[in-house]
Every structure is written in C-alpha cells, then in structure tokens.
C-alpha cells in the first residue's frame, strides 16, 4: 500500500459528499472534467483549515498523471516492511525469512522520483522475527505494526516530514521478486536449514519442486526430522546421496537427503496429492523392486532444471534454473 499525501492550504472538498460525487478538484485531477465553480461543485462539504489530504491506493494501476500531480504537490509516503536500507525491493518479507534474519521491522519513508525505497526515513521500528515463522505469518505481524506507525506519522505529518533522515549508505541489500527457479530445491547445494527457510519463505504460496524420474513433483508439507528417526539402524545402513528418498514407516514421512542431512516430507503432488505412504507404495517401493541396485540417478529426487524463457520482442533473459 502506498500513501499519497497532498498539502492543501485552501478549502478542502471532501469525498463522500451527498450523492457520492467526487469533488471537482479530484475530478479534474483524474481527468473527469468539471470545475470548482461549475455544476459539479454543488452540495460539496468543505474543510476550511489546512492541513493535509490523504489518498490510498491498493495497487500501482492508477493514472501516471495523477501520481505526478500528487508528487509535485508534496510527495509520497511508503510503508515498507523492512528496516531500510536492508531489503529494498518488492519482496522484503520473503527475503527476511529466506535469509534467516532474526530482527526485522517497518519503515515509513518518502519516495523519491523514479526510485523506490531510497527516500528519507520518517519513522522506523524493529521487531524480532518469531522463530520458524512463515512469510505469511510475519506479514501479519508487520501489517499491524505498519498500520499503527502510519497513523502516528499522519497525526504529526508536518513534524514527521521535517524530521526525516536520509538512509544509511551502509547495510544496503536488495529483495528482488522471486523467480520460478527459486522454488527448485538444489539437493547437492542446499543444507536442511536453507531448504526449511525456503519452505517457510515461499512454500505456503508456491510449492517447492523437484524431479522424480523426469516428472515434476511438488513438495507440499515439509517437516523437521526427529533425532530419534535419524538413529534408526535401517536408515544409517543405507548408502545415500543428495536427493535419496527413504520411507520411514513409523513416522510415515519421506526422508530426503540434502547437503548436510535430511528433511521430512509428509505429502507431495505428482499427478495428484499423495501422502508419504501413498508415494512409497505407488512409486518408491516399485522402483526398488524393479531394480535392487538402482543407478545413482534412479529412485531419488533430482534438481529440476527449468527451460530458457523468452520475452516478447526482447533478448533472451537469463535462464532461471536450478543447477544440479
């Protein structure tokens, strides 16, 4: 959500007038026609004292002319869910979880022309990141904090603007949009902690993916593996490589080997949603029955390699893939 604030020293026609008509000033700004002294101005309530007009937009799909006019009047405020300059960009909450940050926060800032997330800071507060929280859960925490901070800034807006401070030049990090390849687990490269962070960051929104015998598999429910499971003699006696899949009957989970250990998977989606037991009965057990000594690339999860994508009328963009 972005907040556009326009200082208005003259009478202030307020939206919500009888009949639901927008004010003449807003109609002119939006290109709807009409004038303050014309017919459209009848029945409009006015505010005689300054101080500020605030407009809320839920998306960026509003007229560029309106944005330019409001910015020229007094500027734009942004509620950003991170402690700027850390995690500038469109996905700060996801990257906070993905990188295991223990502290985050919310920043109320002014937006500079043509560049977001670099303007003066009007207010900033920090909060601890709850252990093992997902991006969705953290978003709820920061939303409540951001709403309260925004109200505080708007109540004392002239003072807040005059006390704004420039962002530090040190500690700048970026939070780009998540690419399609991010969801692909790299079994040989990623540790169990990195995989669980990835799951908590995007797994509840975009299921993580892997390959099983050239078929894409979505991993729906990841769980940490209990230490007692790892001491099971049957598990310790098997030769494994990253991506190896073992079914643990007692806990009814799939154990998947990664760079430094194991993760647990309770359910997957292949052609349909399958429990770990279903996957074992339908795919894993028959694989080992067919070949008692399967090759390294068989009977295990492999890293999904995404194809090259092209943009219309542009050069081929960088390949978004997961390297084996």
Tab-separated table of C-alpha atoms in Angstrom:
chain	number	residue	atom	x	y	z
A	1	UNK	CA	0.000	0.000	0.000
A	2	UNK	CA	1.275	3.437	-0.894
A	3	UNK	CA	0.004	6.610	0.697
A	4	UNK	CA	-0.145	9.759	-1.345
A	5	UNK	CA	-0.212	12.960	0.685
A	6	UNK	CA	-1.121	16.324	-0.792
A	7	UNK	CA	-0.825	19.538	1.166
A	8	UNK	CA	-3.878	21.675	0.618
A	9	UNK	CA	-3.833	25.202	2.053
A	10	UNK	CA	-7.165	26.300	0.595
A	11	UNK	CA	-10.677	24.940	1.197
A	12	UNK	CA	-10.702	21.129	1.074
A	13	UNK	CA	-13.629	19.493	-0.753
A	14	UNK	CA	-14.018	16.067	0.824
A	15	UNK	CA	-15.017	12.884	-0.979
A	16	UNK	CA	-18.122	11.307	0.436
A	17	UNK	CA	-20.337	14.266	-0.392
A	18	UNK	CA	-24.111	13.838	-0.884
A	19	UNK	CA	-24.871	11.624	-3.849
A	20	UNK	CA	-21.399	10.091	-3.749
A	21	UNK	CA	-19.972	12.621	-6.246
A	22	UNK	CA	-16.200	13.055	-6.229
A	23	UNK	CA	-15.006	16.581	-5.550
A	24	UNK	CA	-14.359	18.862	-8.566
A	25	UNK	CA	-10.659	19.010	-7.685
A	26	UNK	CA	-10.397	15.243	-7.713
A	27	UNK	CA	-12.409	15.032	-10.931
A	28	UNK	CA	-10.002	17.460	-12.566
A	29	UNK	CA	-7.003	15.517	-11.236
A	30	UNK	CA	-8.428	12.259	-12.510
A	31	UNK	CA	-9.280	13.804	-15.870
A	32	UNK	CA	-13.040	13.526	-15.384
A	33	UNK	CA	-13.785	17.134	-16.246
A	34	UNK	CA	-15.793	19.655	-14.247
A	35	UNK	CA	-14.631	22.740	-12.374
A	36	UNK	CA	-14.842	24.058	-8.803
A	37	UNK	CA	-17.290	26.742	-9.792
A	38	UNK	CA	-19.406	24.614	-12.064
A	39	UNK	CA	-22.353	22.348	-11.604
A	40	UNK	CA	-20.239	19.522	-10.224
A	41	UNK	CA	-19.408	21.600	-7.151
A	42	UNK	CA	-22.911	21.714	-5.738
A	43	UNK	CA	-23.511	20.056	-2.360
A	44	UNK	CA	-19.804	19.520	-1.626
A	45	UNK	CA	-18.725	19.807	2.002
A	46	UNK	CA	-15.526	21.794	2.555
A	47	UNK	CA	-12.905	21.966	5.247
A	48	UNK	CA	-11.695	25.480	5.978
A	49	UNK	CA	-8.427	24.560	7.765
A	50	UNK	CA	-5.413	23.123	6.007
A	51	UNK	CA	-3.768	20.557	6.956
A	52	UNK	CA	-3.470	17.512	4.635
A	53	UNK	CA	-5.282	15.409	2.046
A	54	UNK	CA	-4.517	11.685	2.081
A	55	UNK	CA	-5.396	9.269	-0.723
A	56	UNK	CA	-4.952	5.494	-0.524
A	57	UNK	CA	-4.271	3.216	-3.467
A	58	UNK	CA	-4.158	-0.555	-3.183
A	59	UNK	CA	-2.208	-1.112	-6.415
A	60	UNK	CA	0.073	0.756	-8.794
A	61	UNK	CA	-2.554	0.787	-11.540
A	62	UNK	CA	-3.592	4.379	-11.331
A	63	UNK	CA	-3.047	7.237	-13.775
A	64	UNK	CA	0.520	8.421	-14.150
A	65	UNK	CA	-0.775	11.958	-14.425
A	66	UNK	CA	-2.426	11.674	-11.014
A	67	UNK	CA	0.761	10.287	-9.494
A	68	UNK	CA	2.866	13.075	-10.968
A	69	UNK	CA	0.443	15.766	-9.817
A	70	UNK	CA	0.360	14.468	-6.251
A	71	UNK	CA	4.113	14.056	-6.106
A	72	UNK	CA	4.622	17.613	-7.341
A	73	UNK	CA	2.261	18.851	-4.607
A	74	UNK	CA	4.035	17.314	-1.626
A	75	UNK	CA	5.373	13.805	-2.214
A	76	UNK	CA	4.505	10.187	-1.500
A	77	UNK	CA	4.848	8.066	1.616
A	78	UNK	CA	5.576	4.358	1.507
A	79	UNK	CA	5.008	1.752	4.226
A	80	UNK	CA	7.879	-0.692	3.688
A	81	UNK	CA	8.065	-3.976	5.687
A	82	UNK	CA	11.777	-3.985	6.481
A	83	UNK	CA	14.389	-1.873	8.233
A	84	UNK	CA	15.667	0.091	5.266
A	85	UNK	CA	18.189	0.151	3.726
A	86	UNK	CA	18.068	-3.623	4.283
A	87	UNK	CA	15.832	-5.407	1.771
A	88	UNK	CA	14.964	-2.692	-0.677
A	89	UNK	CA	12.671	-4.011	-3.389
A	90	UNK	CA	9.341	-5.794	-3.911
A	91	UNK	CA	9.804	-8.895	-1.699
A	92	UNK	CA	11.336	-7.815	1.643
A	93	UNK	CA	9.364	-10.198	3.878
A	94	UNK	CA	10.206	-13.239	1.758
A	95	UNK	CA	13.916	-12.396	1.806
A	96	UNK	CA	13.825	-11.728	5.551
A	97	UNK	CA	12.655	-15.304	6.133
A	98	UNK	CA	14.764	-16.777	3.330
A	99	UNK	CA	18.000	-15.397	4.798
A	100	UNK	CA	17.192	-16.245	8.411
A	101	UNK	CA	17.070	-12.681	9.763
A	102	UNK	CA	16.353	-12.575	13.488
A	103	UNK	CA	15.264	-8.918	13.500
A	104	UNK	CA	13.099	-7.009	11.044
A	105	UNK	CA	10.727	-4.055	11.175
A	106	UNK	CA	8.738	-1.446	9.283
A	107	UNK	CA	9.885	1.818	7.719
A	108	UNK	CA	7.696	4.801	6.847
A	109	UNK	CA	9.550	6.734	4.178
A	110	UNK	CA	9.208	9.266	1.400
A	111	UNK	CA	9.517	8.075	-2.167
A	112	UNK	CA	11.926	9.809	-4.487
A	113	UNK	CA	11.039	10.341	-8.164
A	114	UNK	CA	11.725	7.287	-10.347
A	115	UNK	CA	13.295	5.343	-7.439
A	116	UNK	CA	11.572	3.454	-4.664
A	117	UNK	CA	12.878	2.551	-1.197
A	118	UNK	CA	15.722	5.095	-1.162
A	119	UNK	CA	13.993	8.199	0.229
A	120	UNK	CA	14.190	9.801	3.690
A	121	UNK	CA	13.008	7.760	6.679
A	122	UNK	CA	10.211	9.367	8.696
A	123	UNK	CA	9.725	6.552	11.186
A	124	UNK	CA	11.258	3.127	11.723
A	125	UNK	CA	10.614	0.417	14.310
A	126	UNK	CA	12.177	-3.009	14.760
A	127	UNK	CA	10.695	-6.288	15.973
A	128	UNK	CA	12.172	-9.763	16.484
A	129	UNK	CA	11.318	-12.359	13.859
A	130	UNK	CA	9.341	-15.156	15.576
A	131	UNK	CA	11.295	-18.433	15.383
A	132	UNK	CA	10.305	-20.643	12.422
A	133	UNK	CA	7.627	-18.201	11.274
A	134	UNK	CA	6.478	-18.263	7.667
A	135	UNK	CA	6.453	-15.198	5.435
A	136	UNK	CA	2.669	-15.136	5.674
A	137	UNK	CA	2.768	-15.144	9.480
A	138	UNK	CA	5.449	-12.445	9.550
A	139	UNK	CA	3.410	-10.343	7.112
A	140	UNK	CA	0.510	-10.296	9.584
A	141	UNK	CA	2.818	-9.065	12.367
A	142	UNK	CA	4.346	-6.319	10.238
A	143	UNK	CA	0.965	-5.251	8.823
A	144	UNK	CA	-0.337	-4.444	12.293
A	145	UNK	CA	2.878	-2.636	13.196
A	146	UNK	CA	2.884	-0.676	9.945
A	147	UNK	CA	-0.723	0.432	10.343
A	148	UNK	CA	-0.066	1.846	13.814
A	149	UNK	CA	3.113	3.566	12.650
A	150	UNK	CA	1.345	5.135	9.683
A	151	UNK	CA	-1.383	6.581	11.911
A	152	UNK	CA	1.300	8.015	14.200
A	153	UNK	CA	3.110	9.665	11.276
A	154	UNK	CA	-0.061	11.124	9.785
A	155	UNK	CA	-1.166	12.622	13.089
A	156	UNK	CA	2.037	14.695	13.144
A	157	UNK	CA	2.807	14.799	9.457
A	158	UNK	CA	4.436	18.261	9.164
A	159	UNK	CA	6.760	17.456	12.049
A	160	UNK	CA	7.451	13.960	10.697
A	161	UNK	CA	8.406	15.356	7.311
A	162	UNK	CA	10.706	17.981	8.783
A	163	UNK	CA	12.450	15.376	10.967
A	164	UNK	CA	13.025	12.868	8.159
A	165	UNK	CA	16.548	11.421	7.936
A	166	UNK	CA	18.476	10.055	4.997
A	167	UNK	CA	19.005	6.322	4.735
A	168	UNK	CA	22.457	4.984	5.676
A	169	UNK	CA	24.783	4.173	2.811
A	170	UNK	CA	25.950	1.006	4.569
A	171	UNK	CA	23.962	-2.181	5.001
A	172	UNK	CA	22.094	-1.912	1.696
A	173	UNK	CA	20.587	-5.195	0.475
A	174	UNK	CA	18.005	-5.919	-2.204
A	175	UNK	CA	14.889	-8.103	-2.215
A	176	UNK	CA	14.037	-8.867	-5.855
A	177	UNK	CA	10.955	-10.730	-6.970
A	178	UNK	CA	11.116	-14.477	-6.560
A	179	UNK	CA	11.850	-16.222	-9.862
A	180	UNK	CA	10.356	-19.513	-10.950
A	181	UNK	CA	13.691	-21.236	-10.384
A	182	UNK	CA	13.800	-20.268	-6.715
A	183	UNK	CA	11.262	-22.949	-5.841
A	184	UNK	CA	13.543	-25.712	-7.159
A	185	UNK	CA	15.444	-27.475	-4.392
A	186	UNK	CA	19.151	-27.979	-5.042
A	187	UNK	CA	19.779	-31.162	-3.075
A	188	UNK	CA	23.544	-31.152	-3.581
A	189	UNK	CA	23.973	-27.478	-2.652
A	190	UNK	CA	21.386	-26.589	-0.029
A	191	UNK	CA	21.519	-27.558	3.626
A	192	UNK	CA	18.460	-28.707	5.540
A	193	UNK	CA	18.267	-25.274	7.226
A	194	UNK	CA	18.331	-23.497	3.863
A	195	UNK	CA	15.596	-25.741	2.494
A	196	UNK	CA	13.364	-25.129	5.512
A	197	UNK	CA	13.909	-21.371	5.209
A	198	UNK	CA	12.923	-21.591	1.562
A	199	UNK	CA	9.817	-23.550	2.521
A	200	UNK	CA	8.810	-21.022	5.188
A	201	UNK	CA	9.510	-18.125	2.809
A	202	UNK	CA	7.550	-19.270	-0.241
A	203	UNK	CA	6.375	-22.848	0.266
A	204	UNK	CA	2.932	-21.908	1.558
A	205	UNK	CA	2.411	-19.713	-1.533
A	206	UNK	CA	4.397	-21.513	-4.246
A	207	UNK	CA	5.072	-25.225	-3.573
A	208	UNK	CA	8.718	-26.264	-3.752
A	209	UNK	CA	9.575	-28.514	-6.681
A	210	UNK	CA	11.865	-31.361	-7.578
A	211	UNK	CA	12.087	-34.195	-10.126
A	212	UNK	CA	11.225	-37.854	-9.794
A	213	UNK	CA	12.181	-39.883	-12.886
A	214	UNK	CA	11.718	-36.868	-15.164
A	215	UNK	CA	8.353	-35.969	-13.607
A	216	UNK	CA	7.883	-32.717	-11.699
A	217	UNK	CA	6.954	-33.265	-8.053
A	218	UNK	CA	5.618	-30.569	-5.728
A	219	UNK	CA	6.602	-30.926	-2.075
A	220	UNK	CA	3.563	-29.820	-0.093
A	221	UNK	CA	4.321	-30.430	3.574
A	222	UNK	CA	7.886	-30.329	4.879
A	223	UNK	CA	8.760	-31.216	8.475
A	224	UNK	CA	11.934	-31.351	10.504
A	225	UNK	CA	13.283	-34.835	11.161
A	226	UNK	CA	13.345	-36.016	14.755
A	227	UNK	CA	16.741	-37.107	16.009
A	228	UNK	CA	15.344	-40.497	17.001
A	229	UNK	CA	14.440	-41.126	13.371
A	230	UNK	CA	17.983	-40.413	12.229
A	231	UNK	CA	19.382	-43.031	14.620
A	232	UNK	CA	17.222	-45.767	13.083
A	233	UNK	CA	19.605	-48.613	12.088
A	234	UNK	CA	17.711	-49.142	8.818
A	235	UNK	CA	18.371	-45.540	7.831
A	236	UNK	CA	22.007	-45.499	8.886
A	237	UNK	CA	22.749	-48.702	6.998
A	238	UNK	CA	21.649	-47.443	3.587
A	239	UNK	CA	24.035	-45.848	1.035
A	240	UNK	CA	22.660	-42.408	0.229
A	241	UNK	CA	23.459	-39.390	-1.933
A	242	UNK	CA	21.784	-35.953	-2.019
A	243	UNK	CA	18.240	-36.484	-3.278
A	244	UNK	CA	17.970	-40.059	-1.971
A	245	UNK	CA	14.477	-40.843	-0.701
A	246	UNK	CA	13.780	-43.233	2.166
A	247	UNK	CA	10.350	-44.013	3.575
A	248	UNK	CA	10.203	-44.115	7.386
A	249	UNK	CA	7.249	-46.310	8.234
A	250	UNK	CA	6.987	-45.461	11.946
A	251	UNK	CA	6.623	-41.701	11.374
A	252	UNK	CA	5.001	-42.082	7.925
A	253	UNK	CA	7.231	-39.499	6.240
A	254	UNK	CA	9.620	-39.461	3.313
A	255	UNK	CA	13.192	-38.729	4.356
A	256	UNK	CA	15.133	-36.874	1.673
A	257	UNK	CA	18.899	-36.473	1.861
A	258	UNK	CA	20.330	-32.991	1.234
A	259	UNK	CA	23.801	-31.453	1.510
A	260	UNK	CA	24.213	-31.853	5.261
A	261	UNK	CA	21.428	-34.120	6.470
A	262	UNK	CA	17.771	-34.934	5.985
A	263	UNK	CA	14.394	-33.254	5.635
A	264	UNK	CA	10.984	-34.846	6.103
A	265	UNK	CA	8.118	-34.704	3.618
A	266	UNK	CA	4.562	-35.644	4.623
A	267	UNK	CA	2.824	-35.121	1.284
A	268	UNK	CA	3.636	-34.462	-2.367
A	269	UNK	CA	1.800	-33.770	-5.588
A	270	UNK	CA	2.675	-35.792	-8.664
A	271	UNK	CA	-0.400	-36.437	-10.774
A	272	UNK	CA	-2.448	-35.867	-7.624
A	273	UNK	CA	-1.830	-35.184	-3.956
A	274	UNK	CA	-0.190	-38.156	-2.251
A	275	UNK	CA	0.719	-38.861	1.336
A	276	UNK	CA	4.225	-40.123	2.020
A	277	UNK	CA	2.775	-43.626	2.356
A	278	UNK	CA	0.972	-43.312	-0.983
A	279	UNK	CA	4.161	-42.188	-2.701
A	280	UNK	CA	6.100	-45.086	-1.208
A	281	UNK	CA	3.522	-47.664	-2.285
A	282	UNK	CA	2.965	-46.237	-5.752
A	283	UNK	CA	6.429	-45.044	-6.766
A	284	UNK	CA	9.295	-45.630	-4.337
A	285	UNK	CA	8.743	-49.278	-3.448
A	286	UNK	CA	8.139	-50.393	-7.074
A	287	UNK	CA	11.320	-48.582	-8.089
A	288	UNK	CA	13.438	-50.626	-5.714
A	289	UNK	CA	11.517	-53.817	-6.506
A	290	UNK	CA	12.300	-53.324	-10.201
A	291	UNK	CA	15.995	-52.768	-9.588
A	292	UNK	CA	17.534	-53.905	-6.305
A	293	UNK	CA	20.632	-51.853	-7.090
A	294	UNK	CA	19.321	-48.709	-8.830
A	295	UNK	CA	21.660	-46.312	-10.601
A	296	UNK	CA	22.511	-43.015	-8.829
A	297	UNK	CA	20.041	-41.052	-10.989
A	298	UNK	CA	17.223	-43.510	-10.307
A	299	UNK	CA	14.948	-43.807	-7.298
A	300	UNK	CA	15.842	-40.373	-5.966
A	301	UNK	CA	14.773	-36.774	-6.256
A	302	UNK	CA	16.769	-34.689	-8.703
A	303	UNK	CA	17.074	-30.922	-9.050
A	304	UNK	CA	14.593	-29.510	-11.542
A	305	UNK	CA	16.158	-27.591	-14.442
A	306	UNK	CA	13.779	-25.028	-15.919
A	307	UNK	CA	13.848	-24.208	-19.638
A	308	UNK	CA	15.012	-20.922	-21.113
A	309	UNK	CA	12.230	-18.359	-21.286
A	310	UNK	CA	11.901	-15.580	-23.822
A	311	UNK	CA	10.256	-12.181	-23.512
A	312	UNK	CA	8.297	-10.835	-26.445
A	313	UNK	CA	10.340	-8.502	-28.617
A	314	UNK	CA	13.338	-8.688	-26.286
A	315	UNK	CA	16.523	-10.659	-25.933
A	316	UNK	CA	16.505	-13.973	-24.180
A	317	UNK	CA	16.574	-13.360	-20.479
A	318	UNK	CA	18.939	-15.177	-18.159
A	319	UNK	CA	18.000	-18.789	-17.679
A	320	UNK	CA	16.075	-19.355	-14.473
A	321	UNK	CA	17.076	-22.802	-13.424
A	322	UNK	CA	18.214	-24.983	-10.611
A	323	UNK	CA	21.675	-26.383	-11.274
A	324	UNK	CA	22.155	-29.995	-10.439
